[in-house]
Amino acid sequence: MSEEDVIPDTGAVFTYGKSSFADNIPSHFFIRNDPIIEISCGNEHSGIVCKNGRVFCFGKNMFGQLGLGHTENVYKPNCVKNLKPDKVKHIACGRSHTIVSTDKNTVYGFGDNSEGQLGQPMIDVLNSYDPIRVTQFNDNIIQISAGSYHTAVLLENGDVYVWGSNNERQLGMDTINDSANIKIPTIVPINHPVVFISCGHNHTAFVTKVGDLFTCGDREYGKLGHDLWSLNKVDTTEKIVQVACGANHTVALNDAGKVFVCGKNDCGQIGLRSVTSQGHLYPCPITNERIVQINCGESHSAFITASGKLFMCGDGKYGKLCIDINQITIPMLVSKFVDKNLNVQMVSCGGNHTLVHAEPAENELIDNDNVKQMKSTDTLPPLKVAKKVIEERKENIEIFTTITPTANGNEQEALSVIKKNVKENNTDMNDMTDQQIQVDKKSYNDNTPKIKNTVIGDKSFEKIEKITNNMLVNNSNEQKEKKVVNKSKYPRNERIRSRLCVFI
């Protein structure tokens, strides 16, 4: 098994839909010796963060949203070199901009700044092809989120800072001029500590420590869960722990692992069959198993269970649901990860693509026979051969040892059987002797005498020679196979039938 056929223990990122990677064919990649810890999809671009703090981006790059210093589209993950001195921990991709935060709680942005989503005055910076420093917080950053033209940052103390477009009041602020933008990080006026945030295209959701859900912004299709534009609490008795915002729909997760939805459902993105929209939070049945993670794209949604199974629903154009179906109106299991014994750890949905991070299941172990085979390299199993030979020899002499006088004392009949067998055996011996004489004559006439060890009268020895030769050939083949297996860096993983790109 070659390295291109395996998934490392730390997992890989699988791409679906119009991801710009591998000609938009379902594929996967991983970063060598640097596990991926966070993934994010924008409208037409993607970003990942590795354990060592490196950032890789790929996709459309019209506004410089990849942070690579240019505006050319990139079709495979490229490292954002200007961020190498910093150790990045979080990333969020918006419509045409990208936000990252470091271990020192510094926020950088790159890409489109037409609405102030990079936290810079539009007069000074219309867009940035390289990472530009936004601000640095005194408290730890635990989450960042990016919408079409706005950005939100959640701190460990429960405060949320926002900036960018507020034309739909998606920043949670009632400005005098509704079209005014917030150009500098500004705290959201929520009276309770926030533990989770999510930005949609033009709306935003906040989950508080006590389990309340607040939303604000564009209220079309009922995606706020209430009828107001300004920041308000959603009427629900559920204790919410997570929230995800799409273009025109919202998905919430309660503390029991159940999913609740609201908003537009023209493509089945909220998983309710025969419903075009839902104005209030409504339960969405998915599976009996607990849901632990949710994510929304423009018009599709994803759900991960506690055991690492992935369910998806909504618009399936370009294959972004990881299933070859154009539309799924109720959440459906993505069986390909189950079939490959992979546990899904993270998922991110974009405009028309999806990234999935999956790892080999923990119970995927090498069977004992393969372990023994890999350990033995130079030895043959002679005991098995000897045992086999003994059994065959017993079969050969069985005609003599099993004959006993008959019950009626007819010893003459038994004696005639024995004589007959002896005669047949002697005939075989004579035939073999004649054959050996002919061989010896031929060897002598050729002046190249060869020694051939043959025991006359025991055919089982010919079988021994054949068995031994077969064992030697089989053992040689096994050693070749083991050498091939040992060349693989990750021999215990299953073959993944997709294109692979490995980066150093």
PDB file of N, CA and C in Angstrom, residues 345-416:
ATOM      1  N   GLN A 345     -14.751  14.482  12.382  1.00  0.00           N
ATOM      2  CA  GLN A 345     -14.424  15.327  13.531  1.00  0.00           C
ATOM      3  C   GLN A 345     -14.905  16.765  13.352  1.00  0.00           C
ATOM      4  N   MET A 346     -14.825  17.281  12.128  1.00  0.00           N
ATOM      5  CA  MET A 346     -15.214  18.664  11.850  1.00  0.00           C
ATOM      6  C   MET A 346     -15.859  18.737  10.478  1.00  0.00           C
ATOM      7  N   VAL A 347     -16.733  19.719  10.301  1.00  0.00           N
ATOM      8  CA  VAL A 347     -17.334  19.970   8.996  1.00  0.00           C
ATOM      9  C   VAL A 347     -17.566  21.468   8.849  1.00  0.00           C
ATOM     10  N   SER A 348     -17.393  21.966   7.630  1.00  0.00           N
ATOM     11  CA  SER A 348     -17.659  23.372   7.342  1.00  0.00           C
ATOM     12  C   SER A 348     -18.324  23.472   5.974  1.00  0.00           C
ATOM     13  N   CYS A 349     -19.415  24.235   5.924  1.00  0.00           N
ATOM     14  CA  CYS A 349     -20.194  24.384   4.688  1.00  0.00           C
ATOM     15  C   CYS A 349     -20.026  25.790   4.134  1.00  0.00           C
ATOM     16  N   GLY A 350     -19.774  25.881   2.836  1.00  0.00           N
ATOM     17  CA  GLY A 350     -19.601  27.172   2.193  1.00  0.00           C
ATOM     18  C   GLY A 350     -20.734  27.484   1.242  1.00  0.00           C
ATOM     19  N   GLY A 351     -20.419  28.266   0.207  1.00  0.00           N
ATOM     20  CA  GLY A 351     -21.432  28.623  -0.769  1.00  0.00           C
ATOM     21  C   GLY A 351     -21.885  27.420  -1.577  1.00  0.00           C
ATOM     22  N   ASN A 352     -20.936  26.789  -2.275  1.00  0.00           N
ATOM     23  CA  ASN A 352     -21.240  25.605  -3.067  1.00  0.00           C
ATOM     24  C   ASN A 352     -20.220  24.490  -2.831  1.00  0.00           C
ATOM     25  N   HIS A 353     -19.649  24.446  -1.652  1.00  0.00           N
ATOM     26  CA  HIS A 353     -18.695  23.380  -1.342  1.00  0.00           C
ATOM     27  C   HIS A 353     -18.716  23.070   0.152  1.00  0.00           C
ATOM     28  N   THR A 354     -18.090  21.963   0.489  1.00  0.00           N
ATOM     29  CA  THR A 354     -18.050  21.489   1.880  1.00  0.00           C
ATOM     30  C   THR A 354     -16.690  20.879   2.165  1.00  0.00           C
ATOM     31  N   LEU A 355     -16.144  21.162   3.343  1.00  0.00           N
ATOM     32  CA  LEU A 355     -14.926  20.513   3.822  1.00  0.00           C
ATOM     33  C   LEU A 355     -15.283  19.630   5.008  1.00  0.00           C
ATOM     34  N   VAL A 356     -14.744  18.424   5.018  1.00  0.00           N
ATOM     35  CA  VAL A 356     -14.975  17.471   6.112  1.00  0.00           C
ATOM     36  C   VAL A 356     -13.636  16.965   6.609  1.00  0.00           C
ATOM     37  N   HIS A 357     -13.415  17.056   7.908  1.00  0.00           N
ATOM     38  CA  HIS A 357     -12.191  16.490   8.491  1.00  0.00           C
ATOM     39  C   HIS A 357     -12.561  15.187   9.187  1.00  0.00           C
ATOM     40  N   ALA A 358     -11.913  14.097   8.785  1.00  0.00           N
ATOM     41  CA  ALA A 358     -12.216  12.784   9.340  1.00  0.00           C
ATOM     42  C   ALA A 358     -10.931  12.047   9.684  1.00  0.00           C
ATOM     43  N   GLU A 359     -11.014  11.204  10.722  1.00  0.00           N
ATOM     44  CA  GLU A 359      -9.877  10.419  11.190  1.00  0.00           C
ATOM     45  C   GLU A 359     -10.222   8.940  11.179  1.00  0.00           C
ATOM     46  N   PRO A 360      -9.218   8.066  11.052  1.00  0.00           N
ATOM     47  CA  PRO A 360      -9.479   6.626  11.151  1.00  0.00           C
ATOM     48  C   PRO A 360     -10.058   6.282  12.512  1.00  0.00           C
ATOM     49  N   ALA A 361     -11.013   5.366  12.528  1.00  0.00           N
ATOM     50  CA  ALA A 361     -11.646   4.957  13.783  1.00  0.00           C
ATOM     51  C   ALA A 361     -10.614   4.314  14.696  1.00  0.00           C
ATOM     52  N   GLU A 362     -10.790   4.461  15.994  1.00  0.00           N
ATOM     53  CA  GLU A 362      -9.833   3.936  16.960  1.00  0.00           C
ATOM     54  C   GLU A 362      -9.762   2.422  16.948  1.00  0.00           C
ATOM     55  N   ASN A 363     -10.842   1.750  16.583  1.00  0.00           N
ATOM     56  CA  ASN A 363     -10.859   0.292  16.600  1.00  0.00           C
ATOM     57  C   ASN A 363     -10.321  -0.311  15.316  1.00  0.00           C
ATOM     58  N   GLU A 364      -9.761   0.534  14.449  1.00  0.00           N
ATOM     59  CA  GLU A 364      -9.196   0.014  13.207  1.00  0.00           C
ATOM     60  C   GLU A 364      -7.787  -0.480  13.488  1.00  0.00           C
ATOM     61  N   LEU A 365      -7.650  -1.748  13.823  1.00  0.00           N
ATOM     62  CA  LEU A 365      -6.378  -2.337  14.212  1.00  0.00           C
ATOM     63  C   LEU A 365      -5.989  -3.441  13.236  1.00  0.00           C
ATOM     64  N   ILE A 366      -4.699  -3.752  13.203  1.00  0.00           N
ATOM     65  CA  ILE A 366      -4.212  -4.852  12.380  1.00  0.00           C
ATOM     66  C   ILE A 366      -4.559  -6.166  13.073  1.00  0.00           C
ATOM     67  N   ASP A 367      -5.060  -7.124  12.323  1.00  0.00           N
ATOM     68  CA  ASP A 367      -5.390  -8.403  12.936  1.00  0.00           C
ATOM     69  C   ASP A 367      -4.116  -9.143  13.325  1.00  0.00           C
ATOM     70  N   ASN A 368      -4.270 -10.092  14.250  1.00  0.00           N
ATOM     71  CA  ASN A 368      -3.124 -10.789  14.813  1.00  0.00           C
ATOM     72  C   ASN A 368      -2.318 -11.532  13.760  1.00  0.00           C
ATOM     73  N   ASP A 369      -2.986 -12.077  12.756  1.00  0.00           N
ATOM     74  CA  ASP A 369      -2.272 -12.810  11.720  1.00  0.00           C
ATOM     75  C   ASP A 369      -1.327 -11.907  10.963  1.00  0.00           C
ATOM     76  N   ASN A 370      -1.773 -10.696  10.659  1.00  0.00           N
ATOM     77  CA  ASN A 370      -0.913  -9.761   9.947  1.00  0.00           C
ATOM     78  C   ASN A 370       0.260  -9.322  10.805  1.00  0.00           C
ATOM     79  N   VAL A 371       0.017  -9.161  12.103  1.00  0.00           N
ATOM     80  CA  VAL A 371       1.107  -8.784  13.007  1.00  0.00           C
ATOM     81  C   VAL A 371       2.181  -9.850  13.012  1.00  0.00           C
ATOM     82  N   LYS A 372       1.768 -11.108  13.139  1.00  0.00           N
ATOM     83  CA  LYS A 372       2.730 -12.201  13.139  1.00  0.00           C
ATOM     84  C   LYS A 372       3.466 -12.269  11.810  1.00  0.00           C
ATOM     85  N   GLN A 373       2.752 -12.025  10.731  1.00  0.00           N
ATOM     86  CA  GLN A 373       3.346 -12.076   9.414  1.00  0.00           C
ATOM     87  C   GLN A 373       4.394 -10.995   9.245  1.00  0.00           C
ATOM     88  N   MET A 374       4.122  -9.794   9.784  1.00  0.00           N
ATOM     89  CA  MET A 374       5.077  -8.700   9.667  1.00  0.00           C
ATOM     90  C   MET A 374       6.302  -8.929  10.528  1.00  0.00           C
ATOM     91  N   LYS A 375       6.142  -9.618  11.668  1.00  0.00           N
ATOM     92  CA  LYS A 375       7.265  -9.858  12.568  1.00  0.00           C
ATOM     93  C   LYS A 375       8.211 -10.918  12.018  1.00  0.00           C
ATOM     94  N   SER A 376       7.695 -11.984  11.404  1.00  0.00           N
ATOM     95  CA  SER A 376       8.536 -13.052  10.879  1.00  0.00           C
ATOM     96  C   SER A 376       9.001 -12.682   9.482  1.00  0.00           C
ATOM     97  N   THR A 377      10.337 -12.740   9.261  1.00  0.00           N
ATOM     98  CA  THR A 377      10.872 -12.321   7.977  1.00  0.00           C
ATOM     99  C   THR A 377      11.732 -13.380   7.317  1.00  0.00           C
ATOM    100  N   ASP A 378      12.420 -14.207   8.105  1.00  0.00           N
ATOM    101  CA  ASP A 378      13.398 -15.114   7.515  1.00  0.00           C
ATOM    102  C   ASP A 378      13.161 -16.578   7.850  1.00  0.00           C
ATOM    103  N   THR A 379      12.136 -16.927   8.543  1.00  0.00           N
ATOM    104  CA  THR A 379      11.970 -18.304   9.002  1.00  0.00           C
ATOM    105  C   THR A 379      10.794 -18.975   8.338  1.00  0.00           C
ATOM    106  N   LEU A 380      10.939 -20.295   8.140  1.00  0.00           N
ATOM    107  CA  LEU A 380       9.860 -21.118   7.644  1.00  0.00           C
ATOM    108  C   LEU A 380       9.227 -21.870   8.798  1.00  0.00           C
ATOM    109  N   PRO A 381       8.002 -22.287   8.681  1.00  0.00           N
ATOM    110  CA  PRO A 381       7.358 -23.055   9.752  1.00  0.00           C
ATOM    111  C   PRO A 381       7.561 -24.554   9.554  1.00  0.00           C
ATOM    112  N   PRO A 382       8.754 -25.122   9.907  1.00  0.00           N
ATOM    113  CA  PRO A 382       9.034 -26.534   9.631  1.00  0.00           C
ATOM    114  C   PRO A 382       8.126 -27.489  10.377  1.00  0.00           C
ATOM    115  N   LEU A 383       7.671 -27.067  11.541  1.00  0.00           N
ATOM    116  CA  LEU A 383       6.819 -27.971  12.310  1.00  0.00           C
ATOM    117  C   LEU A 383       5.540 -28.296  11.565  1.00  0.00           C
ATOM    118  N   LYS A 384       4.989 -27.294  10.906  1.00  0.00           N
ATOM    119  CA  LYS A 384       3.762 -27.535  10.147  1.00  0.00           C
ATOM    120  C   LYS A 384       4.024 -28.490   8.992  1.00  0.00           C
ATOM    121  N   VAL A 385       5.185 -28.328   8.346  1.00  0.00           N
ATOM    122  CA  VAL A 385       5.526 -29.217   7.241  1.00  0.00           C
ATOM    123  C   VAL A 385       5.714 -30.634   7.739  1.00  0.00           C
ATOM    124  N   ALA A 386       6.433 -30.772   8.856  1.00  0.00           N
ATOM    125  CA  ALA A 386       6.681 -32.103   9.402  1.00  0.00           C
ATOM    126  C   ALA A 386       5.378 -32.786   9.778  1.00  0.00           C
ATOM    127  N   LYS A 387       4.486 -32.028  10.381  1.00  0.00           N
ATOM    128  CA  LYS A 387       3.208 -32.604  10.773  1.00  0.00           C
ATOM    129  C   LYS A 387       2.431 -33.070   9.569  1.00  0.00           C
ATOM    130  N   LYS A 388       2.505 -32.273   8.514  1.00  0.00           N
ATOM    131  CA  LYS A 388       1.779 -32.636   7.305  1.00  0.00           C
ATOM    132  C   LYS A 388       2.370 -33.894   6.681  1.00  0.00           C
ATOM    133  N   VAL A 389       3.694 -33.975   6.694  1.00  0.00           N
ATOM    134  CA  VAL A 389       4.367 -35.140   6.125  1.00  0.00           C
ATOM    135  C   VAL A 389       4.030 -36.396   6.900  1.00  0.00           C
ATOM    136  N   ILE A 390       4.026 -36.287   8.241  1.00  0.00           N
ATOM    137  CA  ILE A 390       3.711 -37.455   9.079  1.00  0.00           C
ATOM    138  C   ILE A 390       2.328 -37.959   8.771  1.00  0.00           C
ATOM    139  N   GLU A 391       1.374 -37.022   8.600  1.00  0.00           N
ATOM    140  CA  GLU A 391       0.009 -37.454   8.310  1.00  0.00           C
ATOM    141  C   GLU A 391      -0.065 -38.153   6.970  1.00  0.00           C
ATOM    142  N   GLU A 392       0.683 -37.613   5.975  1.00  0.00           N
ATOM    143  CA  GLU A 392       0.661 -38.247   4.673  1.00  0.00           C
ATOM    144  C   GLU A 392       1.313 -39.629   4.716  1.00  0.00           C
ATOM    145  N   ARG A 393       2.363 -39.750   5.492  1.00  0.00           N
ATOM    146  CA  ARG A 393       3.024 -41.054   5.587  1.00  0.00           C
ATOM    147  C   ARG A 393       2.127 -42.055   6.276  1.00  0.00           C
ATOM    148  N   LYS A 394       1.379 -41.601   7.266  1.00  0.00           N
ATOM    149  CA  LYS A 394       0.430 -42.490   7.918  1.00  0.00           C
ATOM    150  C   LYS A 394      -0.605 -42.987   6.934  1.00  0.00           C
ATOM    151  N   GLU A 395      -1.027 -42.083   6.031  1.00  0.00           N
ATOM    152  CA  GLU A 395      -1.997 -42.495   5.024  1.00  0.00           C
ATOM    153  C   GLU A 395      -1.405 -43.549   4.102  1.00  0.00           C
ATOM    154  N   ASN A 396      -0.102 -43.431   3.798  1.00  0.00           N
ATOM    155  CA  ASN A 396       0.523 -44.376   2.876  1.00  0.00           C
ATOM    156  C   ASN A 396       0.648 -45.779   3.475  1.00  0.00           C
ATOM    157  N   ILE A 397       0.850 -45.875   4.778  1.00  0.00           N
ATOM    158  CA  ILE A 397       1.032 -47.202   5.382  1.00  0.00           C
ATOM    159  C   ILE A 397      -0.251 -47.713   5.987  1.00  0.00           C
ATOM    160  N   GLU A 398      -1.294 -46.961   5.836  1.00  0.00           N
ATOM    161  CA  GLU A 398      -2.551 -47.367   6.432  1.00  0.00           C
ATOM    162  C   GLU A 398      -3.069 -48.676   5.840  1.00  0.00           C
ATOM    163  N   ILE A 399      -2.743 -48.962   4.607  1.00  0.00           N
ATOM    164  CA  ILE A 399      -3.234 -50.186   3.957  1.00  0.00           C
ATOM    165  C   ILE A 399      -2.658 -51.427   4.615  1.00  0.00           C
ATOM    166  N   PHE A 400      -1.515 -51.276   5.299  1.00  0.00           N
ATOM    167  CA  PHE A 400      -0.913 -52.427   5.955  1.00  0.00           C
ATOM    168  C   PHE A 400      -1.365 -52.551   7.403  1.00  0.00           C
ATOM    169  N   THR A 401      -1.453 -51.448   8.089  1.00  0.00           N
ATOM    170  CA  THR A 401      -1.692 -51.516   9.532  1.00  0.00           C
ATOM    171  C   THR A 401      -3.146 -51.704   9.892  1.00  0.00           C
ATOM    172  N   THR A 402      -4.036 -51.388   8.992  1.00  0.00           N
ATOM    173  CA  THR A 402      -5.445 -51.457   9.356  1.00  0.00           C
ATOM    174  C   THR A 402      -6.089 -52.783   8.986  1.00  0.00           C
ATOM    175  N   ILE A 403      -5.360 -53.681   8.306  1.00  0.00           N
ATOM    176  CA  ILE A 403      -5.936 -54.966   7.911  1.00  0.00           C
ATOM    177  C   ILE A 403      -5.815 -55.939   9.072  1.00  0.00           C
ATOM    178  N   THR A 404      -6.875 -56.516   9.487  1.00  0.00           N
ATOM    179  CA  THR A 404      -6.909 -57.488  10.575  1.00  0.00           C
ATOM    180  C   THR A 404      -7.680 -58.718  10.126  1.00  0.00           C
ATOM    181  N   PRO A 405      -7.414 -59.855  10.742  1.00  0.00           N
ATOM    182  CA  PRO A 405      -8.165 -61.074  10.380  1.00  0.00           C
ATOM    183  C   PRO A 405      -9.645 -60.837  10.558  1.00  0.00           C
ATOM    184  N   THR A 406     -10.418 -61.452   9.665  1.00  0.00           N
ATOM    185  CA  THR A 406     -11.864 -61.287   9.748  1.00  0.00           C
ATOM    186  C   THR A 406     -12.422 -62.028  10.939  1.00  0.00           C
ATOM    187  N   ALA A 407     -13.648 -61.656  11.274  1.00  0.00           N
ATOM    188  CA  ALA A 407     -14.259 -62.236  12.469  1.00  0.00           C
ATOM    189  C   ALA A 407     -14.474 -63.724  12.319  1.00  0.00           C
ATOM    190  N   ASN A 408     -14.662 -64.207  11.095  1.00  0.00           N
ATOM    191  CA  ASN A 408     -14.911 -65.623  10.911  1.00  0.00           C
ATOM    192  C   ASN A 408     -13.636 -66.419  10.740  1.00  0.00           C
ATOM    193  N   GLY A 409     -12.478 -65.767  10.995  1.00  0.00           N
ATOM    194  CA  GLY A 409     -11.203 -66.460  10.948  1.00  0.00           C
ATOM    195  C   GLY A 409     -10.686 -66.698   9.550  1.00  0.00           C
ATOM    196  N   ASN A 410     -11.119 -65.925   8.584  1.00  0.00           N
ATOM    197  CA  ASN A 410     -10.696 -66.118   7.198  1.00  0.00           C
ATOM    198  C   ASN A 410      -9.361 -65.426   6.972  1.00  0.00           C
ATOM    199  N   GLU A 411      -8.295 -66.027   7.529  1.00  0.00           N
ATOM    200  CA  GLU A 411      -6.963 -65.435   7.403  1.00  0.00           C
ATOM    201  C   GLU A 411      -6.456 -65.472   5.976  1.00  0.00           C
ATOM    202  N   GLN A 412      -6.914 -66.463   5.186  1.00  0.00           N
ATOM    203  CA  GLN A 412      -6.436 -66.579   3.799  1.00  0.00           C
ATOM    204  C   GLN A 412      -6.844 -65.357   2.978  1.00  0.00           C
ATOM    205  N   GLU A 413      -8.036 -64.871   3.228  1.00  0.00           N
ATOM    206  CA  GLU A 413      -8.497 -63.690   2.484  1.00  0.00           C
ATOM    207  C   GLU A 413      -7.652 -62.465   2.815  1.00  0.00           C
ATOM    208  N   ALA A 414      -7.358 -62.303   4.123  1.00  0.00           N
ATOM    209  CA  ALA A 414      -6.516 -61.179   4.522  1.00  0.00           C
ATOM    210  C   ALA A 414      -5.126 -61.295   3.934  1.00  0.00           C
ATOM    211  N   LEU A 415      -4.586 -62.548   3.935  1.00  0.00           N
ATOM    212  CA  LEU A 415      -3.241 -62.761   3.411  1.00  0.00           C
ATOM    213  C   LEU A 415      -3.162 -62.443   1.930  1.00  0.00           C
ATOM    214  N   SER A 416      -4.233 -62.807   1.178  1.00  0.00           N
ATOM    215  CA  SER A 416      -4.234 -62.515  -0.256  1.00  0.00           C
ATOM    216  C   SER A 416      -4.243 -61.010  -0.514  1.00  0.00           C
TER     217      SER A 416
END
